CSV table of C-alpha atoms in Angstrom, one decimal:
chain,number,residue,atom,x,y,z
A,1,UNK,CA,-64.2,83.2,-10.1
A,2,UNK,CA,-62.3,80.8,-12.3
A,3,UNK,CA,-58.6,82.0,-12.6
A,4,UNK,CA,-57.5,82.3,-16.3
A,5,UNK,CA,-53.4,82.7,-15.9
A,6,UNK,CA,-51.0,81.8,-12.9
A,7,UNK,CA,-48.2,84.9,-11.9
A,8,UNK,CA,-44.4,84.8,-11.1
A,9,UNK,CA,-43.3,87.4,-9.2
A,10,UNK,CA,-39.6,88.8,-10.4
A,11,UNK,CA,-39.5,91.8,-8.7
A,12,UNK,CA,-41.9,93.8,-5.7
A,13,UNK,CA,-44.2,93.0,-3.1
A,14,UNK,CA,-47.4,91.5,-3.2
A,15,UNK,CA,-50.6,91.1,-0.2
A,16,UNK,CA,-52.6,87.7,-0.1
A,17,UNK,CA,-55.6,88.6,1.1
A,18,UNK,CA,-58.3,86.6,2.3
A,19,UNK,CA,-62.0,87.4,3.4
A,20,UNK,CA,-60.1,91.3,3.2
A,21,UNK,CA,-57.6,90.8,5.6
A,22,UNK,CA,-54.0,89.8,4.7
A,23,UNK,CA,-52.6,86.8,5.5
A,24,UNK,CA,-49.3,86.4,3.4
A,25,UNK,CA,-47.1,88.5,1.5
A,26,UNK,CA,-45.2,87.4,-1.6
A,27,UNK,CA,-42.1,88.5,-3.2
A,28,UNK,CA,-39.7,88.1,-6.3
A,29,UNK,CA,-39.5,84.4,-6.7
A,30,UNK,CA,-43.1,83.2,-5.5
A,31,UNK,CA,-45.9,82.3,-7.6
A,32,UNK,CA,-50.1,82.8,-7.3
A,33,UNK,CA,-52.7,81.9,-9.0
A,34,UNK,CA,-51.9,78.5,-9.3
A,35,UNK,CA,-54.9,77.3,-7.0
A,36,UNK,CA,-57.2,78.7,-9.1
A,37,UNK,CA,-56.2,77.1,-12.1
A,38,UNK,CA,-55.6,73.8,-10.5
A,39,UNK,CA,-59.2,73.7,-8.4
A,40,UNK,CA,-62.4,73.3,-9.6
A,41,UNK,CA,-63.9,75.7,-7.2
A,42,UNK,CA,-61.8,78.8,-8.5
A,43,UNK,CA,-59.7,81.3,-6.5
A,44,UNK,CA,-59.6,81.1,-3.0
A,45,UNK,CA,-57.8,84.4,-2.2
A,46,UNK,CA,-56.8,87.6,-3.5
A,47,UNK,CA,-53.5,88.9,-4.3
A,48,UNK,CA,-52.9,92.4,-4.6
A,49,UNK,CA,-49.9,94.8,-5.5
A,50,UNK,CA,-48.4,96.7,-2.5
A,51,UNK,CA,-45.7,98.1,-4.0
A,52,UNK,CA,-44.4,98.4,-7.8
A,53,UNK,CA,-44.1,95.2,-9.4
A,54,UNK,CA,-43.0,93.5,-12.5
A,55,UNK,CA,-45.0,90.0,-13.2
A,56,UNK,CA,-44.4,87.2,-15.7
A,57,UNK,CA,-47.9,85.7,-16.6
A,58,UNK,CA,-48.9,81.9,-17.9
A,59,UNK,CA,-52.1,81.5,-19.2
A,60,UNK,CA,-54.1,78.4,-18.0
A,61,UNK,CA,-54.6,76.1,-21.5
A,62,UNK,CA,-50.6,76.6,-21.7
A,63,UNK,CA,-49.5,75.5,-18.2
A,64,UNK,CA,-51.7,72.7,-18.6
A,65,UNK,CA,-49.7,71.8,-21.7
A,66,UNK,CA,-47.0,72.3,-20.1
A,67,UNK,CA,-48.3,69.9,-17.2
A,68,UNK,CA,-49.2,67.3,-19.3
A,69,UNK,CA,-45.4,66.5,-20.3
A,70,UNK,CA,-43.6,67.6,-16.3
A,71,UNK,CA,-45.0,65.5,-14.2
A,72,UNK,CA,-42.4,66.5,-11.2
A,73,UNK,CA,-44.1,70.3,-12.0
A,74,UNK,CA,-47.6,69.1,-11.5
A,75,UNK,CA,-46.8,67.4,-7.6
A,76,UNK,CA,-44.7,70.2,-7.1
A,77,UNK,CA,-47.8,73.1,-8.2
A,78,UNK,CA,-50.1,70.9,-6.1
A,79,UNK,CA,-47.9,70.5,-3.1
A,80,UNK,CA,-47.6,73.8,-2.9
A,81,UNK,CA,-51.7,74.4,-3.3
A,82,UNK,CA,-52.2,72.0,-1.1
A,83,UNK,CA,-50.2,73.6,1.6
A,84,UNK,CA,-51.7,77.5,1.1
A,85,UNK,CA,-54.5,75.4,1.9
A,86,UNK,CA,-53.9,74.4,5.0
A,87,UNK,CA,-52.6,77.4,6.1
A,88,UNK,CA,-55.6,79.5,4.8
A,89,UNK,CA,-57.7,77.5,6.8
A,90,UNK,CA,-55.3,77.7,10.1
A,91,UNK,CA,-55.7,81.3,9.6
A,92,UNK,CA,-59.5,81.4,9.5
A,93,UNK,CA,-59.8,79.3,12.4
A,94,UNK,CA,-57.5,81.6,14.2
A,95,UNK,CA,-59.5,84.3,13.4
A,96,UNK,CA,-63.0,83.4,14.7
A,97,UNK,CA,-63.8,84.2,18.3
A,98,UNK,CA,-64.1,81.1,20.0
A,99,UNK,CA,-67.3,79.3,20.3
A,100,UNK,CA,-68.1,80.9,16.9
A,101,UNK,CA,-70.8,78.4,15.7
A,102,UNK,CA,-70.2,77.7,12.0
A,103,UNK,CA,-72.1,79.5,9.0
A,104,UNK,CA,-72.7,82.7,10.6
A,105,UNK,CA,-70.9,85.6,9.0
A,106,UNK,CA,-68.2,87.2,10.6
């Protein structure tokens, strides 16, 4: 699905999870959501509260106004999308069993 808002953690814990499993956990100071509302294809993970937490929230059509004045905001929000990225793939390739051939569901 299309994200609507990105999230800034301030205080608690949060799980990353991808295809179910986790794969990262975020804390007060880190931001998600921010692939979804810089991709065309959506939200590529899901981020769940594991423990109490209190969130600040910035709803897409404002960030973007925001974006269209802070240029050093925009590389830095897609720097840091670009590397989840990588690292969410690293991670599903670590998790197939080798000579997994491609497109069959794990």
């Amino acid at each position: 699905t299309v994200a609507s808002s990105i999230y800034f953690i301030e205080s608690g814990r949060c799980s990353v999870l991808l295809e179910g499993r986790e794969v990262a956990s975020l804390g007060p100071g880190d931001v998600f959501g921010e692939m979804g509302l810089m991709s065309p294809t959506g939200r590529t993970a899901d981020v769940r509260s594991a423990s109490y937490c209190e969130l600040w929230s910035l709803a897409g059509h404002d960030l973007h106004q925001v974006l269209g004045t802070q240029g050093e905001v925009v590389r830095r929000l897609k720097a840091l999308g670009e590397a989840r990225m990588r690292h969410n793939k690293a991670l599903l390739h670590a998790l197939l069993p080798p000579g997994m051939p491609a497109g069959v569901p794990l």
